[in-house]
Amino acid sequence: MSEDHLTADELQDRAWAVLAAAAEDRPGDVDELLVTLPWDDLVTVVHTTARACVTILAGPDGHARLADAVRGLLLERRAERERRHG
């Protein structure tokens, strides 16, 4: 982590670049986009990327519904792990 802090616009651009790289299944490029960021900027890029995904998946008014669905999925995954591992 060695880059200077980026501007808000640069962080948004970085988040969109992460989405584009993920859409093309390029994890190495995602690594390059994130590895040099200071922690605070990394958190901002991850949060911005996730918020964009939430809006794309759920629409601007469906955030709470999607959050509930994801929490339900996490509970199901935990229950499945507990069944498998005793």
XYZ file of N, CA, C and O in Angstrom:
344
model
N 0.842 -1.181 0.000
C 0.000 0.000 0.000
C 0.881 1.235 0.000
O 1.399 1.626 1.025
N 0.982 1.844 -1.185
C 1.928 2.941 -1.253
C 1.391 4.176 -1.954
O 2.031 5.209 -1.925
N 0.241 4.097 -2.611
C -0.277 5.259 -3.322
C -0.708 6.347 -2.347
O -1.147 6.071 -1.244
N -0.578 7.583 -2.809
C -1.164 8.683 -2.049
C -2.673 8.535 -2.113
O -3.211 7.872 -2.989
N -3.366 9.171 -1.186
C -4.821 9.123 -1.206
C -5.331 9.721 -2.511
O -4.824 10.735 -2.981
N -6.333 9.079 -3.091
C -6.915 9.541 -4.336
C -8.069 10.490 -4.054
O -8.644 10.490 -2.962
N -8.435 11.278 -5.051
C -9.597 12.154 -4.918
C -10.863 11.299 -4.947
O -10.836 10.122 -5.350
N -11.974 11.901 -4.566
C -13.261 11.188 -4.592
C -13.575 10.703 -6.012
O -14.045 9.569 -6.193
N -13.328 11.534 -7.014
C -13.587 11.119 -8.398
C -12.679 9.965 -8.817
O -13.124 9.035 -9.500
N -11.426 10.015 -8.408
C -10.494 8.922 -8.741
C -10.903 7.620 -8.051
O -10.783 6.542 -8.642
N -11.405 7.715 -6.838
C -11.868 6.521 -6.134
C -13.103 5.932 -6.811
O -13.222 4.707 -6.936
N -14.016 6.783 -7.264
C -15.173 6.296 -8.009
C -14.743 5.622 -9.305
O -15.257 4.555 -9.668
N -13.795 6.223 -10.011
C -13.279 5.607 -11.236
C -12.650 4.251 -10.939
O -12.821 3.292 -11.695
N -11.929 4.167 -9.842
C -11.295 2.908 -9.449
C -12.374 1.852 -9.185
O -12.238 0.702 -9.587
N -13.456 2.245 -8.523
C -14.552 1.307 -8.248
C -15.171 0.797 -9.549
O -15.430 -0.400 -9.693
N -15.414 1.696 -10.497
C -15.973 1.259 -11.781
C -14.996 0.363 -12.528
O -15.403 -0.600 -13.191
N -13.708 0.632 -12.414
C -12.707 -0.219 -13.053
C -12.706 -1.616 -12.430
O -12.540 -2.618 -13.142
N -12.903 -1.695 -11.123
C -13.008 -2.997 -10.453
C -14.211 -3.753 -11.006
O -14.119 -4.951 -11.311
N -15.346 -3.084 -11.155
C -16.529 -3.735 -11.710
C -16.277 -4.244 -13.122
O -16.676 -5.363 -13.468
N -15.638 -3.439 -13.948
C -15.347 -3.857 -15.318
C -14.416 -5.070 -15.334
O -14.646 -6.029 -16.079
N -13.386 -5.046 -14.510
C -12.448 -6.170 -14.449
C -13.144 -7.433 -13.950
O -12.922 -8.529 -14.466
N -14.008 -7.284 -12.958
C -14.740 -8.443 -12.442
C -15.686 -8.989 -13.500
O -15.834 -10.209 -13.643
N -16.346 -8.112 -14.232
C -17.269 -8.544 -15.286
C -16.550 -9.360 -16.354
O -17.138 -10.254 -16.957
N -15.282 -9.059 -16.565
C -14.470 -9.787 -17.555
C -13.622 -10.875 -16.913
O -12.736 -11.431 -17.567
N -13.898 -11.187 -15.640
C -13.201 -12.243 -14.897
C -11.687 -12.073 -14.940
O -10.945 -12.980 -15.297
N -11.233 -10.881 -14.547
C -9.806 -10.565 -14.514
C -9.370 -10.250 -13.088
O -9.123 -9.104 -12.732
N -9.243 -11.286 -12.225
C -8.873 -11.025 -10.823
C -7.508 -10.372 -10.678
O -7.288 -9.609 -9.727
N -6.598 -10.632 -11.578
C -5.283 -9.995 -11.501
C -5.377 -8.487 -11.645
O -4.652 -7.745 -10.972
N -6.271 -8.038 -12.511
C -6.470 -6.598 -12.672
C -7.134 -5.991 -11.439
O -6.819 -4.873 -11.040
N -8.064 -6.737 -10.836
C -8.677 -6.262 -9.587
C -7.590 -6.102 -8.532
O -7.546 -5.089 -7.827
N -6.709 -7.088 -8.445
C -5.602 -6.999 -7.488
C -4.787 -5.732 -7.732
O -4.490 -4.987 -6.788
N -4.448 -5.470 -8.974
C -3.648 -4.280 -9.297
C -4.376 -2.986 -8.941
O -3.742 -2.006 -8.548
N -5.692 -2.986 -9.085
C -6.467 -1.792 -8.773
C -6.561 -1.528 -7.269
O -6.788 -0.398 -6.842
N -6.402 -2.582 -6.468
C -6.607 -2.448 -5.024
C -5.339 -2.519 -4.193
O -5.266 -1.919 -3.122
N -4.339 -3.234 -4.645
C -3.194 -3.587 -3.802
C -2.411 -2.373 -3.295
O -1.874 -2.411 -2.194
N -2.365 -1.320 -4.059
C -1.540 -0.174 -3.653
C -2.306 0.887 -2.874
O -1.719 1.864 -2.434
N -3.607 0.687 -2.706
C -4.407 1.718 -2.034
C -4.163 1.740 -0.535
O -4.084 0.689 0.098
N -4.097 2.926 0.045
C -4.102 3.026 1.508
C -5.431 2.462 2.028
O -6.444 2.459 1.319
N -5.425 1.994 3.271
C -6.596 1.307 3.827
C -7.888 2.105 3.658
O -8.905 1.565 3.219
N -7.896 3.379 4.007
C -9.122 4.182 3.914
C -9.654 4.238 2.483
O -10.855 4.163 2.255
N -8.746 4.373 1.510
C -9.164 4.403 0.107
C -9.658 3.032 -0.339
O -10.614 2.932 -1.111
N -9.029 1.975 0.142
C -9.473 0.621 -0.188
C -10.900 0.404 0.306
O -11.756 -0.107 -0.423
N -11.170 0.813 1.527
C -12.516 0.690 2.083
C -13.507 1.480 1.226
O -14.601 0.998 0.917
N -13.141 2.677 0.824
C -14.018 3.499 -0.002
C -14.305 2.837 -1.340
O -15.454 2.799 -1.791
N -13.281 2.280 -1.989
C -13.478 1.628 -3.288
C -14.351 0.384 -3.142
O -15.269 0.167 -3.937
N -14.101 -0.414 -2.127
C -14.916 -1.621 -1.912
C -16.366 -1.229 -1.628
O -17.304 -1.811 -2.193
N -16.567 -0.242 -0.782
C -17.921 0.212 -0.464
C -18.620 0.769 -1.705
O -19.782 0.438 -1.972
N -17.934 1.594 -2.474
C -18.514 2.175 -3.686
C -18.865 1.085 -4.692
O -19.936 1.119 -5.312
N -17.993 0.098 -4.843
C -18.249 -1.020 -5.750
C -19.467 -1.810 -5.290
O -20.359 -2.130 -6.088
N -19.529 -2.102 -4.013
C -20.661 -2.859 -3.487
C -21.962 -2.079 -3.636
O -22.998 -2.657 -4.002
N -21.942 -0.788 -3.355
C -23.156 0.024 -3.511
C -23.623 0.041 -4.961
O -24.825 -0.021 -5.234
N -22.688 0.117 -5.902
C -23.061 0.074 -7.318
C -23.718 -1.258 -7.652
O -24.747 -1.304 -8.343
N -23.146 -2.347 -7.150
C -23.726 -3.672 -7.385
C -25.124 -3.777 -6.789
O -26.039 -4.322 -7.428
N -25.301 -3.271 -5.589
C -26.614 -3.306 -4.938
C -27.638 -2.540 -5.778
O -28.753 -3.015 -6.011
N -27.269 -1.375 -6.253
C -28.191 -0.576 -7.054
C -28.500 -1.262 -8.381
O -29.652 -1.274 -8.823
N -27.498 -1.875 -8.993
C -27.722 -2.598 -10.250
C -28.645 -3.791 -10.016
O -29.567 -4.042 -10.794
N -28.427 -4.523 -8.938
C -29.226 -5.712 -8.650
C -30.636 -5.386 -8.180
O -31.599 -6.061 -8.548
N -30.772 -4.382 -7.334
C -32.042 -4.140 -6.647
C -32.754 -2.874 -7.086
O -33.885 -2.650 -6.678
N -32.104 -2.049 -7.858
C -32.703 -0.763 -8.197
C -32.521 0.212 -7.050
O -32.200 -0.175 -5.930
N -32.756 1.477 -7.325
C -32.509 2.494 -6.299
C -33.403 2.370 -5.072
O -33.043 2.838 -4.001
N -34.555 1.709 -5.199
C -35.474 1.602 -4.066
C -35.465 0.226 -3.413
O -36.229 -0.003 -2.475
N -34.617 -0.696 -3.895
C -34.661 -2.058 -3.390
C -33.523 -2.454 -2.478
O -33.330 -3.638 -2.198
N -32.778 -1.483 -1.984
C -31.606 -1.793 -1.150
C -31.965 -2.598 0.093
O -31.312 -3.587 0.405
N -32.991 -2.184 0.810
C -33.363 -2.878 2.055
C -33.823 -4.297 1.754
O -33.466 -5.239 2.474
N -34.588 -4.480 0.691
C -35.060 -5.808 0.310
C -33.875 -6.725 -0.026
O -33.827 -7.879 0.404
N -32.913 -6.198 -0.773
C -31.738 -6.996 -1.116
C -30.921 -7.322 0.127
O -30.448 -8.458 0.284
N -30.768 -6.373 1.041
C -30.025 -6.628 2.284
C -30.684 -7.753 3.067
O -30.001 -8.650 3.583
N -32.013 -7.742 3.138
C -32.726 -8.816 3.833
C -32.504 -10.157 3.147
O -32.279 -11.183 3.810
N -32.549 -10.176 1.827
C -32.340 -11.418 1.078
C -30.922 -11.954 1.286
O -30.720 -13.162 1.463
N -29.937 -11.069 1.299
C -28.544 -11.497 1.508
C -28.357 -12.028 2.921
O -27.701 -13.055 3.122
N -28.948 -11.364 3.900
C -28.855 -11.871 5.274
C -29.478 -13.264 5.369
O -28.943 -14.157 6.032
N -30.618 -13.477 4.700
C -31.244 -14.799 4.674
C -30.331 -15.832 4.041
O -30.204 -16.965 4.531
N -29.675 -15.459 2.950
C -28.723 -16.361 2.295
C -27.575 -16.713 3.231
O -27.168 -17.877 3.317
N -27.051 -15.728 3.952
C -25.957 -15.996 4.890
C -26.388 -16.958 5.992
O -25.623 -17.846 6.380
N -27.604 -16.788 6.486
C -28.115 -17.713 7.505
C -28.241 -19.129 6.952
O -27.894 -20.103 7.623
N -28.726 -19.260 5.717
C -28.823 -20.569 5.078
C -27.448 -21.200 4.900
O -27.266 -22.395 5.148
N -26.475 -20.415 4.461
C -25.114 -20.934 4.262
C -24.517 -21.410 5.583
O -23.873 -22.448 5.640
N -24.732 -20.642 6.654
C -24.216 -21.043 7.963
C -24.873 -22.341 8.420
O -24.195 -23.251 8.911
N -26.180 -22.448 8.246
C -26.891 -23.665 8.640
C -26.386 -24.864 7.840
O -26.198 -25.955 8.394
N -26.131 -24.679 6.574
C -25.609 -25.773 5.738
C -24.224 -26.203 6.215
O -23.921 -27.392 6.287
N -23.356 -25.249 6.545
C -22.022 -25.589 7.055
C -22.140 -26.363 8.365
O -21.406 -27.329 8.585
N -23.044 -25.929 9.235
C -23.217 -26.604 10.514
C -23.731 -28.037 10.305
O -23.317 -28.955 11.024
N -24.609 -28.252 9.329
C -25.085 -29.610 9.024
C -23.954 -30.498 8.517
O -23.846 -31.661 8.883
N -23.096 -29.933 7.674
C -21.980 -30.705 7.105
C -20.912 -31.036 8.141
O -20.290 -32.072 8.064
N -20.675 -30.113 9.048
C -19.550 -30.266 9.989
C -20.007 -30.647 11.388
O -19.206 -30.611 12.323
N -21.241 -31.009 11.500
C -21.685 -31.585 12.753
C -22.188 -30.665 13.757
O -22.337 -30.742 14.852
